[in-house]
């Protein structure tokens, strides 16, 4: 069990990659399970389903490829905040409002189209490079300087885009 054969190199184990849900970010208590075959277009044809519900289904269908089948409620908050064109960013003295295009550039989340910027910001969030926290009815991004290596390890949070760890 603990012995190795002489002259035979050891196999390196791949580091386990944990999902955002498995790492349990602080305040991330609610998750929405999104079915693989979700069909907002089919739901839109049903007169009993409200336009708001169809819009939420479209949003969840767009977020599922980035987050997997379990999407945190914070991803919805983030997506709605991106619609507004500005995001709040936690900094050393409080929060600052930053245009989405500028923040996407600061965080290295794509500087192309609005869709690319949205996807880039969500990709950072899904990887745990930024977290979303509520702050008096506003959505605030918080830069992560140290993502846990495994569940139960602490999250280390920074105060601005300069704290985004390099890939």
MMTF fields as JSON, N, C-alpha, C and O atoms, coordinates in Angstrom:
{
  "mmtfVersion": "1.0.0",
  "mmtfProducer": "UNKNOWN",
  "numBonds": 667,
  "numAtoms": 668,
  "numGroups": 167,
  "numChains": 1,
  "numModels": 1,
  "chainsPerModel": [1],
  "groupsPerChain": [167],
  "chainIdList": ["A"],
  "bondAtomList": [4, 2, 8, 6, 12, 10, 16, 14, 20, 18, 24, 22, 28, 26, 32, 30, 36, 34, 40, 38, 44, 42, 48, 46, 52, 50, 56, 54, 60, 58, 64, 62, 68, 66, 72, 70, 76, 74, 80, 78, 84, 82, 88, 86, 92, 90, 96, 94, 100, 98, 104, 102, 108, 106, 112, 110, 116, 114, 120, 118, 124, 122, 128, 126, 132, 130, 136, 134, 140, 138, 144, 142, 148, 146, 152, 150, 156, 154, 160, 158, 164, 162, 168, 166, 172, 170, 176, 174, 180, 178, 184, 182, 188, 186, 192, 190, 196, 194, 200, 198, 204, 202, 208, 206, 212, 210, 216, 214, 220, 218, 224, 222, 228, 226, 232, 230, 236, 234, 240, 238, 244, 242, 248, 246, 252, 250, 256, 254, 260, 258, 264, 262, 268, 266, 272, 270, 276, 274, 280, 278, 284, 282, 288, 286, 292, 290, 296, 294, 300, 298, 304, 302, 308, 306, 312, 310, 316, 314, 320, 318, 324, 322, 328, 326, 332, 330, 336, 334, 340, 338, 344, 342, 348, 346, 352, 350, 356, 354, 360, 358, 364, 362, 368, 366, 372, 370, 376, 374, 380, 378, 384, 382, 388, 386, 392, 390, 396, 394, 400, 398, 404, 402, 408, 406, 412, 410, 416, 414, 420, 418, 424, 422, 428, 426, 432, 430, 436, 434, 440, 438, 444, 442, 448, 446, 452, 450, 456, 454, 460, 458, 464, 462, 468, 466, 472, 470, 476, 474, 480, 478, 484, 482, 488, 486, 492, 490, 496, 494, 500, 498, 504, 502, 508, 506, 512, 510, 516, 514, 520, 518, 524, 522, 528, 526, 532, 530, 536, 534, 540, 538, 544, 542, 548, 546, 552, 550, 556, 554, 560, 558, 564, 562, 568, 566, 572, 570, 576, 574, 580, 578, 584, 582, 588, 586, 592, 590, 596, 594, 600, 598, 604, 602, 608, 606, 612, 610, 616, 614, 620, 618, 624, 622, 628, 626, 632, 630, 636, 634, 640, 638, 644, 642, 648, 646, 652, 650, 656, 654, 660, 658, 664, 662],
  "bondOrderList": [1, 1, 1, 1, 1, 1, 1, 1, 1, 1, 1, 1, 1, 1, 1, 1, 1, 1, 1, 1, 1, 1, 1, 1, 1, 1, 1, 1, 1, 1, 1, 1, 1, 1, 1, 1, 1, 1, 1, 1, 1, 1, 1, 1, 1, 1, 1, 1, 1, 1, 1, 1, 1, 1, 1, 1, 1, 1, 1, 1, 1, 1, 1, 1, 1, 1, 1, 1, 1, 1, 1, 1, 1, 1, 1, 1, 1, 1, 1, 1, 1, 1, 1, 1, 1, 1, 1, 1, 1, 1, 1, 1, 1, 1, 1, 1, 1, 1, 1, 1, 1, 1, 1, 1, 1, 1, 1, 1, 1, 1, 1, 1, 1, 1, 1, 1, 1, 1, 1, 1, 1, 1, 1, 1, 1, 1, 1, 1, 1, 1, 1, 1, 1, 1, 1, 1, 1, 1, 1, 1, 1, 1, 1, 1, 1, 1, 1, 1, 1, 1, 1, 1, 1, 1, 1, 1, 1, 1, 1, 1, 1, 1, 1, 1, 1, 1],
  "groupList": [{"groupName": "UNK", "atomNameList": ["N", "CA", "C", "O"], "elementList": ["N", "C", "C", "O"], "formalChargeList": [0, 0, 0, 0], "bondAtomList": [1, 0, 2, 1, 3, 2], "bondOrderList": [1, 1, 2], "singleLetterCode": "X", "chemCompType": "L-PEPTIDE LINKING"}],
  "groupTypeList": [0, 0, 0, 0, 0, 0, 0, 0, 0, 0, 0, 0, 0, 0, 0, 0, 0, 0, 0, 0, 0, 0, 0, 0, 0, 0, 0, 0, 0, 0, 0, 0, 0, 0, 0, 0, 0, 0, 0, 0, 0, 0, 0, 0, 0, 0, 0, 0, 0, 0, 0, 0, 0, 0, 0, 0, 0, 0, 0, 0, 0, 0, 0, 0, 0, 0, 0, 0, 0, 0, 0, 0, 0, 0, 0, 0, 0, 0, 0, 0, 0, 0, 0, 0, 0, 0, 0, 0, 0, 0, 0, 0, 0, 0, 0, 0, 0, 0, 0, 0, 0, 0, 0, 0, 0, 0, 0, 0, 0, 0, 0, 0, 0, 0, 0, 0, 0, 0, 0, 0, 0, 0, 0, 0, 0, 0, 0, 0, 0, 0, 0, 0, 0, 0, 0, 0, 0, 0, 0, 0, 0, 0, 0, 0, 0, 0, 0, 0, 0, 0, 0, 0, 0, 0, 0, 0, 0, 0, 0, 0, 0, 0, 0, 0, 0, 0, 0],
  "groupIdList": [1, 2, 3, 4, 5, 6, 7, 8, 9, 10, 11, 12, 13, 14, 15, 16, 17, 18, 19, 20, 21, 22, 23, 24, 25, 26, 27, 28, 29, 30, 31, 32, 33, 34, 35, 36, 37, 38, 39, 40, 41, 42, 43, 44, 45, 46, 47, 48, 49, 50, 51, 52, 53, 54, 55, 56, 57, 58, 59, 60, 61, 62, 63, 64, 65, 66, 67, 68, 69, 70, 71, 72, 73, 74, 75, 76, 77, 78, 79, 80, 81, 82, 83, 84, 85, 86, 87, 88, 89, 90, 91, 92, 93, 94, 95, 96, 97, 98, 99, 100, 101, 102, 103, 104, 105, 106, 107, 108, 109, 110, 111, 112, 113, 114, 115, 116, 117, 118, 119, 120, 121, 122, 123, 124, 125, 126, 127, 128, 129, 130, 131, 132, 133, 134, 135, 136, 137, 138, 139, 140, 141, 142, 143, 144, 145, 146, 147, 148, 149, 150, 151, 152, 153, 154, 155, 156, 157, 158, 159, 160, 161, 162, 163, 164, 165, 166, 167],
  "secStructList": [7, 7, 7, 7, 7, 6, 6, 7, 7, 7, 7, 7, 7, 7, 7, 7, 7, 7, 7, 2, 2, 2, 2, 6, 7, 6, 6, 7, 7, 7, 3, 3, 3, 7, 7, 6, 6, 7, 7, 2, 2, 2, 2, 2, 6, 7, 6, 6, 1, 7, 2, 2, 2, 2, 2, 2, 2, 2, 2, 2, 2, 2, 2, 2, 2, 2, 2, 7, 1, 3, 3, 3, 2, 2, 2, 2, 2, 2, 2, 2, 2, 2, 2, 2, 6, 3, 3, 3, 3, 3, 3, 6, 6, 3, 3, 3, 3, 3, 3, 2, 2, 2, 2, 2, 2, 2, 2, 6, 1, 7, 1, 1, 7, 2, 2, 2, 2, 2, 2, 2, 2, 2, 2, 2, 2, 2, 2, 6, 1, 3, 3, 3, 3, 3, 3, 6, 6, 3, 3, 3, 3, 3, 3, 3, 3, 3, 7, 7, 1, 1, 6, 6, 1, 7, 7, 3, 3, 7, 1, 1, 4, 4, 4, 7, 7, 7, 7],
  "xCoordList": [0.813, 0.0, 0.866, 0.642, 1.833, 2.672, 3.998, 4.827, 4.2, 5.474, 5.407, 4.34, 6.556, 6.653, 7.656, 8.574, 7.476, 8.414, 9.661, 9.58, 10.787, 12.049, 12.082, 11.748, 12.485, 12.628, 11.32, 11.335, 10.201, 8.922, 8.504, 8.353, 8.318, 7.943, 6.527, 5.657, 6.323, 5.004, 4.099, 4.548, 2.837, 1.852, 1.438, 1.153, 1.416, 0.946, -0.571, -1.207, -1.142, -2.595, -3.009, -2.39, -4.053, -4.589, -5.284, -5.956, -5.11, -5.773, -7.276, -7.75, -8.012, -9.471, -9.986, -9.552, -10.898, -11.518, -12.924, -13.777, -13.156, -14.441, -15.313, -14.821, -16.599, -17.542, -17.719, -17.345, -18.288, -18.566, -19.467, -19.277, -20.441, -21.353, -20.611, -20.876, -19.695, -18.948, -18.042, -17.794, -17.549, -16.657, -17.401, -16.782, -18.704, -19.574, -19.103, -18.679, -19.173, -18.787, -19.66, -20.806, -19.13, -19.913, -21.165, -21.095, -22.309, -23.58, -24.272, -25.384, -23.659, -24.251, -25.064, -24.593, -26.287, -27.127, -28.235, -28.809, -28.541, -29.639, -29.13, -28.418, -29.51, -29.092, -30.322, -31.244, -30.345, -31.465, -30.972, -29.987, -31.657, -31.313, -31.992, -33.214, -31.183, -31.686, -31.599, -30.523, -32.738, -32.79, -32.031, -31.997, -31.424, -30.64, -31.488, -31.001, -32.729, -33.575, -34.505, -35.569, -34.136, -35.003, -35.302, -34.392, -36.581, -36.978, -37.82, -39.047, -37.17, -37.92, -38.872, -39.945, -38.49, -39.348, -40.65, -41.72, -40.558, -41.771, -42.64, -43.865, -41.999, -42.748, -43.43, -44.533, -42.783, -43.354, -44.65, -45.513, -44.783, -45.997, -47.178, -48.323, -46.908, -47.969, -48.54, -47.813, -49.835, -50.42, -50.498, -50.696, -50.348, -50.42, -49.097, -49.056, -48.027, -46.715, -46.487, -46.575, -46.193, -46.038, -44.764, -43.813, -44.738, -43.512, -42.316, -41.18, -42.564, -41.479, -40.863, -39.645, -41.714, -41.221, -40.429, -39.411, -40.896, -40.175, -38.821, -37.819, -38.786, -37.524, -36.536, -35.339, -37.048, -36.183, -35.657, -34.496, -36.508, -36.06, -34.97, -33.999, -35.117, -34.091, -32.764, -31.702, -32.843, -31.645, -30.97, -29.757, -31.756, -31.21, -30.634, -29.603, -31.295, -30.779, -29.438, -28.569, -29.264, -28.003, -26.904, -25.727, -27.287, -26.305, -25.889, -24.791, -26.727, -26.439, -25.108, -24.379, -24.748, -23.458, -22.247, -21.21, -22.377, -21.26, -21.179, -20.087, -22.339, -22.369, -22.663, -22.451, -23.145, -23.561, -25.028, -25.724, -25.497, -26.923, -27.402, -28.599, -26.497, -26.873, -26.342, -25.136, -27.259, -26.908, -27.186, -28.29, -26.192, -26.447, -27.373, -27.341, -28.18, -29.068, -28.241, -28.709, -27.017, -26.152, -25.844, -25.618, -25.826, -25.592, -26.754, -26.551, -27.963, -29.113, -29.006, -29.276, -28.612, -28.42, -27.389, -27.583, -26.284, -25.216, -25.729, -25.442, -26.481, -26.991, -27.937, -27.883, -28.789, -29.698, -28.918, -29.266, -27.867, -27.045, -26.31, -26.159, -25.85, -25.186, -26.168, -25.772, -27.44, -28.468, -28.524, -28.819, -28.241, -28.299, -27.125, -27.187, -26.051, -24.907, -23.808, -22.722, -24.07, -23.048, -23.076, -24.126, -21.901, -21.787, -21.128, -20.317, -21.487, -20.842, -19.654, -19.747, -18.545, -17.339, -16.905, -16.769, -16.689, -16.22, -14.764, -13.935, -14.462, -13.092, -12.746, -13.583, -11.537, -11.044, -11.888, -11.98, -12.497, -13.257, -14.755, -15.488, -15.237, -16.67, -16.894, -16.154, -17.923, -18.206, -18.146, -18.378, -17.828, -17.741, -18.584, -18.581, -19.305, -20.067, -19.166, -18.552, -19.092, -18.201, -19.001, -19.725, -18.887, -19.554, -19.1, -17.933, -20.027, -19.731, -18.546, -17.673, -18.505, -17.414, -16.062, -15.067, -16.025, -14.77, -14.362, -13.191, -15.329, -15.023, -14.573, -13.655, -15.212, -14.806, -13.351, -12.595, -12.957, -11.57, -10.623, -9.554, -11.001, -10.162, -9.949, -8.868, -10.989, -10.92, -10.413, -10.268, -10.144, -9.697, -10.806, -10.561, -12.039, -13.205, -13.714, -14.894, -12.852, -13.271, -13.631, -14.329, -13.164, -13.448, -14.236, -14.344, -14.795, -15.516, -16.944, -17.206, -17.849, -19.269, -19.835, -19.197, -21.047, -21.714, -21.914, -21.785, -22.228, -22.395, -21.095, -21.103, -19.969, -18.672, -18.3, -17.742, -18.613, -18.332, -19.178, -18.675, -20.467, -21.372, -20.847, -20.751, -20.51, -20.015, -18.7, -18.488, -17.815, -16.538, -16.695, -16.016, -17.583, -17.822, -18.441, -18.074, -19.383, -19.977, -18.941, -18.964, -18.039, -17.001, -16.109, -15.758, -15.743, -14.959, -15.736, -15.182, -17.02, -17.859, -17.98, -17.852, -18.223, -18.381, -17.105, -17.174, -15.936, -14.646, -14.316, -13.404, -15.063, -14.787, -13.731, -13.147, -13.46, -12.491, -13.136, -12.446, -14.449, -15.219, -16.459, -16.991, -16.906, -18.144, -19.123, -18.741, -20.378, -21.435, -22.024, -22.349, -22.154, -22.752, -23.842, -23.71, -24.916, -25.943, -25.474, -24.792, -25.835, -25.466, -26.603, -26.631, -27.531, -28.687, -29.392, -29.516, -29.847, -30.617, -29.807, -30.391, -28.491, -27.645, -26.784, -26.543, -26.336, -25.423, -24.012, -23.708, -23.143, -21.77, -20.823, -20.96, -19.858, -18.829, -17.695, -17.306, -17.177, -16.042, -14.966, -15.225, -13.774, -12.665, -12.143, -11.986, -11.876, -11.341, -9.835, -9.374, -9.074, -7.615, -7.118, -6.006, -7.929, -7.556, -8.775, -9.571, -8.911, -10.02, -9.638, -8.489, -10.573, -10.243, -9.802, -10.306, -8.883, -8.428, -9.39, -9.506, -10.077, -11.052, -12.147, -11.943, -13.305, -14.399, -13.965, -13.25, -14.415, -14.083, -12.923, -12.784, -12.074, -10.981, -11.563, -12.647, -10.875, -11.419, -11.305, -10.428, -12.211, -12.158, -11.407, -11.681, -10.459, -9.746, -10.241, -10.143, -10.772, -11.393, -10.558, -10.008, -10.459, -9.678, -10.562, -11.757, -9.959, -10.671, -10.708, -10.999, -10.431, -10.483, -9.95, -9.437, -10.057, -9.626, -8.128, -7.708, -7.306, -5.877, -5.598, -4.494, -6.586, -6.396, -6.759, -6.629, -7.213, -7.568, -6.301, -5.341, -6.291, -5.092, -4.88, -5.845, -3.632, -3.304, -3.57, -3.448, -3.932, -4.235, -2.966, -3.001],
  "yCoordList": [-1.173, 0.0, 1.249, 2.13, 1.366, 2.544, 2.363, 3.273, 1.2, 0.929, 1.305, 1.294, 1.638, 1.888, 0.921, 0.465, 0.619, -0.261, 0.53, 1.688, -0.097, 0.558, 0.899, 0.068, 2.121, 2.554, 2.967, 3.376, 2.874, 3.247, 4.605, 4.75, 5.596, 6.921, 6.915, 6.174, 7.744, 7.88, 8.676, 9.59, 8.324, 9.088, 10.306, 10.217, 11.429, 12.642, 12.634, 12.3, 12.996, 13.103, 14.498, 15.497, 14.536, 15.828, 16.487, 15.826, 17.787, 18.521, 18.484, 18.654, 18.264, 18.224, 19.629, 20.602, 19.72, 21.005, 20.994, 20.215, 21.857, 21.908, 22.993, 24.029, 22.738, 23.724, 24.837, 24.695, 25.927, 27.047, 26.589, 26.991, 25.752, 25.268, 24.416, 24.527, 23.573, 22.722, 23.542, 23.15, 24.674, 25.518, 26.425, 27.043, 26.507, 27.228, 28.651, 28.927, 29.55, 30.94, 31.529, 31.114, 32.483, 33.081, 33.761, 34.572, 33.425, 34.027, 33.336, 33.721, 32.338, 31.624, 30.436, 29.299, 30.728, 29.718, 29.199, 28.143, 29.925, 29.532, 29.221, 30.019, 28.043, 27.583, 27.137, 26.568, 27.388, 26.999, 25.89, 26.06, 24.759, 23.652, 23.887, 24.012, 23.946, 24.233, 22.94, 22.366, 22.5, 21.262, 21.436, 22.528, 20.355, 20.397, 20.765, 21.448, 20.34, 20.592, 21.779, 21.81, 22.749, 23.908, 24.599, 24.86, 24.894, 25.47, 26.729, 26.651, 27.878, 29.119, 29.411, 29.977, 29.032, 29.299, 28.508, 29.029, 27.27, 26.463, 27.029, 27.057, 27.479, 28.069, 29.368, 29.671, 30.126, 31.396, 31.174, 32.051, 30.007, 29.705, 29.36, 29.343, 29.088, 28.739, 30.032, 30.775, 30.31, 31.568, 31.648, 32.733, 30.528, 30.548, 30.934, 31.202, 30.963, 31.339, 32.816, 33.26, 33.565, 35.019, 35.372, 34.59, 36.543, 36.984, 37.083, 36.829, 37.447, 37.517, 36.154, 36.029, 35.125, 33.762, 33.279, 32.602, 33.627, 33.246, 33.948, 33.34, 35.219, 35.958, 35.329, 35.252, 34.88, 34.221, 32.904, 32.555, 32.175, 30.922, 31.19, 30.437, 32.249, 32.593, 32.896, 32.458, 33.639, 33.979, 32.721, 32.557, 31.835, 30.605, 29.697, 29.058, 29.636, 28.823, 29.37, 28.602, 30.704, 31.321, 31.093, 30.991, 31.014, 30.863, 29.412, 29.167, 28.462, 27.048, 26.577, 25.867, 26.935, 26.462, 26.966, 26.304, 28.126, 28.683, 28.11, 27.875, 27.889, 27.485, 26.002, 25.474, 25.338, 23.953, 23.901, 24.915, 22.739, 22.599, 23.364, 23.617, 23.735, 24.492, 25.915, 26.15, 26.854, 28.265, 29.007, 28.918, 29.738, 30.482, 31.672, 32.266, 32.003, 33.162, 34.415, 35.314, 34.479, 35.629, 35.805, 36.931, 34.72, 34.835, 35.58, 36.334, 35.372, 36.12, 37.59, 38.459, 37.88, 39.267, 39.939, 41.067, 39.223, 39.754, 40.02, 41.068, 39.086, 39.242, 40.437, 41.19, 40.613, 41.768, 43.076, 44.08, 43.061, 44.261, 44.621, 45.802, 43.614, 43.866, 44.546, 45.406, 44.162, 44.811, 46.315, 47.077, 46.738, 48.165, 48.952, 50.178, 48.256, 48.922, 49.327, 49.712, 49.248, 49.566, 48.512, 47.97, 48.237, 47.302, 48.026, 48.933, 47.615, 48.142, 47.241, 46.018, 47.85, 47.112, 47.505, 48.689, 46.506, 46.755, 47.172, 46.48, 48.306, 48.823, 49.115, 48.95, 49.54, 49.741, 50.727, 50.566, 51.716, 52.699, 52.557, 53.422, 51.531, 51.349, 50.737, 49.848, 51.218, 50.689, 51.811, 52.979, 51.424, 52.356, 51.8, 50.595, 52.675, 52.279, 52.377, 53.415, 51.282, 51.214, 50.707, 49.72, 51.363, 50.849, 49.419, 49.075, 48.601, 47.193, 47.049, 46.211, 47.86, 47.736, 48.045, 47.383, 49.044, 49.398, 48.305, 47.932, 47.795, 46.75, 45.473, 44.801, 45.135, 43.942, 44.071, 43.102, 45.254, 45.481, 45.382, 44.781, 45.969, 45.922, 44.493, 44.14, 43.68, 42.315, 41.315, 40.127, 41.805, 40.907, 39.992, 38.852, 40.505, 39.693, 39.969, 39.761, 40.428, 40.667, 42.12, 42.728, 42.659, 44.052, 44.186, 45.288, 43.092, 43.108, 43.577, 44.628, 42.805, 43.151, 43.043, 42.515, 43.561, 43.469, 42.014, 41.677, 41.153, 39.722, 39.108, 38.316, 39.474, 38.944, 39.443, 38.699, 40.706, 41.256, 40.553, 40.196, 40.354, 39.656, 38.242, 37.81, 37.529, 36.158, 36.13, 35.239, 37.104, 37.156, 37.4, 36.769, 38.307, 38.585, 37.367, 37.022, 36.711, 35.493, 34.373, 33.606, 34.266, 33.235, 33.445, 32.481, 34.69, 34.982, 34.592, 34.016, 34.912, 34.585, 33.071, 32.557, 32.366, 30.912, 30.221, 29.184, 30.794, 30.239, 30.643, 30.091, 31.608, 32.06, 33.14, 33.337, 33.858, 34.965, 36.238, 37.11, 36.346, 37.428, 36.8, 35.808, 37.391, 36.97, 38.129, 39.281, 37.805, 38.811, 38.857, 37.828, 40.068, 40.218, 41.283, 42.268, 41.086, 42.124, 43.264, 43.029, 44.477, 45.626, 46.637, 47.446, 46.59, 47.49, 47.511, 48.556, 46.34, 46.194, 46.394, 46.454, 46.499, 46.617, 45.359, 44.668, 45.086, 43.974, 44.517, 45.427, 43.967, 44.435, 43.279, 42.186, 43.536, 42.536, 42.664, 43.764, 41.525, 41.492, 40.629, 39.47, 41.157, 40.427, 39.392, 39.679, 38.195, 37.102, 37.036, 36.886, 37.149, 37.053, 35.646, 35.287, 34.856, 33.48, 32.58, 32.583, 31.814, 30.864, 29.6, 29.165, 29.0, 27.768, 26.65, 26.537, 25.849, 24.71, 23.527, 22.697, 23.465, 22.394, 22.925, 23.921, 22.265, 22.712, 22.826, 21.973, 23.9, 24.146, 25.099, 25.684, 25.27, 26.235, 27.641, 27.825, 28.64, 30.001, 30.702, 30.396, 31.641, 32.543, 33.79, 34.328, 34.262, 35.502, 36.546, 36.362, 37.643, 38.665, 39.93, 40.346, 40.546, 41.761, 42.991, 42.931, 44.097, 45.373, 46.054, 47.249, 45.375, 46.031, 45.166, 44.08, 45.623, 44.797, 44.505, 43.524, 45.328, 45.054, 43.789, 43.25, 43.296, 42.111, 40.816, 39.741, 40.886, 39.671, 38.854, 39.35, 37.598, 36.788, 36.458, 36.238, 36.423, 36.078, 34.624, 33.779, 34.333, 32.951, 32.251, 31.072],
  "zCoordList": [0.0, 0.0, 0.0, -0.83, 0.881, 0.935, 0.217, 0.201, -0.375, -1.032, -2.495, -3.108, -3.044, -4.477, -5.063, -4.381, -6.315, -6.997, -7.365, -7.774, -7.218, -7.553, -9.04, -9.885, -9.349, -10.735, -11.4, -12.561, -10.71, -11.3, -10.731, -9.518, -11.603, -11.095, -10.52, -10.976, -9.528, -8.918, -9.844, -10.535, -9.85, -10.611, -9.791, -8.597, -10.471, -9.808, -9.792, -10.791, -8.674, -8.587, -9.028, -8.664, -9.807, -10.24, -9.051, -8.259, -8.945, -7.879, -8.104, -9.227, -7.037, -7.142, -7.436, -6.819, -8.366, -8.698, -8.11, -8.534, -7.141, -6.462, -7.079, -7.528, -7.092, -7.612, -6.581, -5.416, -7.03, -6.138, -4.991, -3.843, -5.309, -4.268, -3.24, -2.043, -3.687, -2.761, -1.843, -0.703, -2.335, -1.535, -0.559, 0.308, -0.692, 0.238, 0.551, 1.674, -0.428, -0.145, 0.963, 1.135, 1.706, 2.789, 2.25, 1.326, 2.835, 2.433, 1.272, 0.913, 0.678, -0.451, 0.078, 0.096, 0.502, 1.132, 0.221, 0.489, -0.847, -1.725, -3.124, -3.734, -3.624, -4.945, -5.709, -5.125, -6.996, -7.852, -8.769, -9.487, -8.741, -9.628, -10.969, -11.046, -12.026, -13.371, -14.183, -14.348, -14.681, -15.467, -16.775, -17.343, -17.247, -18.481, -19.685, -20.586, -19.729, -20.901, -20.738, -21.357, -19.928, -19.702, -21.035, -21.822, -21.283, -22.565, -22.359, -22.294, -22.257, -22.082, -23.248, -23.04, -24.459, -25.616, -25.526, -25.839, -25.104, -24.947, -23.828, -23.941, -22.747, -21.641, -22.074, -21.62, -22.942, -23.407, -24.183, -24.225, -24.791, -25.552, -24.642, -25.094, -23.377, -22.428, -21.83, -21.17, -22.054, -21.562, -20.036, -19.489, -19.348, -17.887, -17.23, -16.029, -18.003, -17.455, -17.744, -18.889, -16.691, -16.825, -17.587, -17.601, -18.22, -18.9, -17.942, -18.344, -16.69, -15.709, -15.448, -15.314, -15.376, -15.163, -16.376, -16.229, -17.567, -18.785, -18.829, -19.205, -18.448, -18.404, -17.428, -17.705, -16.284, -15.298, -15.861, -15.646, -16.58, -17.195, -18.227, -18.306, -19.017, -20.011, -19.317, -19.76, -18.244, -17.476, -16.937, -17.069, -16.331, -15.767, -16.847, -16.637, -17.997, -19.108, -19.595, -20.008, -19.548, -19.963, -18.916, -19.263, -17.644, -16.57, -16.333, -15.834, -16.674, -16.405, -16.987, -16.293, -18.235, -18.754, -17.955, -17.921, -17.318, -16.544, -15.129, -14.611, -14.509, -13.107, -12.897, -11.805, -13.929, -13.773, -13.384, -13.445, -12.987, -12.711, -11.478, -11.343, -10.584, -9.388, -9.499, -9.429, -9.672, -9.859, -8.552, -8.015, -8.033, -6.798, -7.065, -8.143, -6.087, -6.205, -6.505, -7.204, -5.98, -6.218, -7.697, -8.139, -8.479, -9.922, -10.579, -11.531, -10.076, -10.597, -10.222, -11.05, -8.978, -8.564, -9.464, -9.917, -9.718, -10.555, -11.962, -12.541, -12.511, -13.871, -13.967, -14.939, -12.982, -12.959, -12.818, -13.44, -12.002, -11.826, -13.115, -13.43, -13.863, -15.149, -16.108, -16.896, -16.043, -16.877, -16.647, -17.566, -15.425, -15.07, -15.643, -15.732, -16.035, -16.653, -15.696, -16.129, -14.395, -13.389, -12.3, -11.955, -11.77, -10.651, -9.484, -9.673, -8.296, -7.096, -6.78, -6.884, -6.397, -6.063, -4.66, -4.354, -3.807, -2.438, -2.51, -3.1, -1.906, -1.829, -0.378, 0.51, -0.139, 1.227, 2.029, 3.246, 1.437, 2.206, 2.057, 2.536, 1.429, 1.194, -0.173, -0.594, -0.869, -2.194, -3.23, -2.921, -4.46, -5.584, -6.715, -6.966, -7.397, -8.565, -9.793, -10.041, -10.562, -11.716, -12.918, -12.793, -14.082, -15.281, -15.58, -15.39, -16.046, -16.314, -17.262, -17.036, -18.327, -19.299, -18.659, -18.955, -17.789, -17.107, -16.121, -16.05, -15.366, -14.392, -15.084, -14.614, -16.196, -16.951, -17.387, -17.319, -17.83, -18.216, -17.038, -17.152, -15.894, -14.693, -14.203, -13.731, -14.321, -13.818, -14.857, -14.568, -16.068, -17.131, -17.607, -18.001, -17.568, -17.91, -19.314, -19.597, -20.183, -21.572, -21.794, -20.984, -22.866, -23.171, -24.451, -24.99, -24.959, -26.23, -26.076, -25.491, -26.595, -26.579, -25.161, -24.25, -25.012, -23.71, -23.301, -22.124, -24.266, -23.974, -23.473, -22.531, -24.105, -23.681, -22.289, -21.483, -22.014, -20.689, -19.632, -18.567, -19.926, -18.999, -18.742, -17.593, -19.813, -19.672, -18.892, -18.069, -19.146, -18.447, -16.962, -16.153, -16.596, -15.178, -14.507, -13.384, -15.193, -14.626, -14.524, -13.561, -15.494, -15.434, -14.211, -13.53, -13.927, -12.718, -11.467, -10.531, -11.465, -10.319, -10.152, -9.041, -11.239, -11.17, -10.684, -10.024, -11.01, -10.555, -9.121, -8.506, -8.597, -7.238, -7.158, -6.093, -8.262, -8.236, -7.695, -7.167, -7.825, -7.212, -6.582, -7.08, -5.486, -4.844, -4.88, -5.082, -4.685, -4.687, -3.286, -2.694, -2.773, -1.447, -1.512, -2.238, -0.756, -0.714, 0.192, 1.189, -0.152, 0.657, 0.545, -0.383, 1.484, 1.5, 0.145, -0.494, -0.273, -1.506, -2.778, -3.86, -2.692, -3.876, -3.976, -2.986, -5.178, -5.389, -5.413, -6.184, -4.577, -4.461, -4.769, -4.219, -5.658, -5.962, -4.966, -4.575, -4.566, -3.656, -4.286, -4.612, -4.464, -5.072, -4.084, -2.897, -4.578, -3.759, -3.979, -5.11, -2.902, -3.017, -2.734, -3.121, -2.067, -1.776, -1.778, -0.838, -2.84, -2.961, -2.206, -2.287, -1.475, -0.752, -1.696, -2.813, -1.252, -2.05, -1.912, -2.814, -0.77, -0.536, 0.39, 1.085, 0.402, 1.266, 2.721, 3.247, 3.351, 4.749, 4.949, 6.023, 3.917, 4.002, 3.938, 3.383, 4.49, 4.5, 3.141, 2.334, 2.92, 1.769, 2.207, 3.28, 1.391, 1.675, 0.696, -0.517, 1.215, 0.389, 0.35, 1.37, -0.821, -1.014, -1.067, -0.78, -1.436, -1.45, -2.788, -2.833, -3.89, -5.188, -6.288, -6.021, -7.553, -8.676, -8.688, -9.303, -8.025, -7.991, -7.208, -7.283, -6.449, -5.64, -6.365, -5.781, -7.623, -8.358, -8.584, -9.174, -8.114, -8.299, -9.767, -10.499, -10.202, -11.58, -11.855, -10.969, -13.081, -13.451, -13.882, -14.235]
}
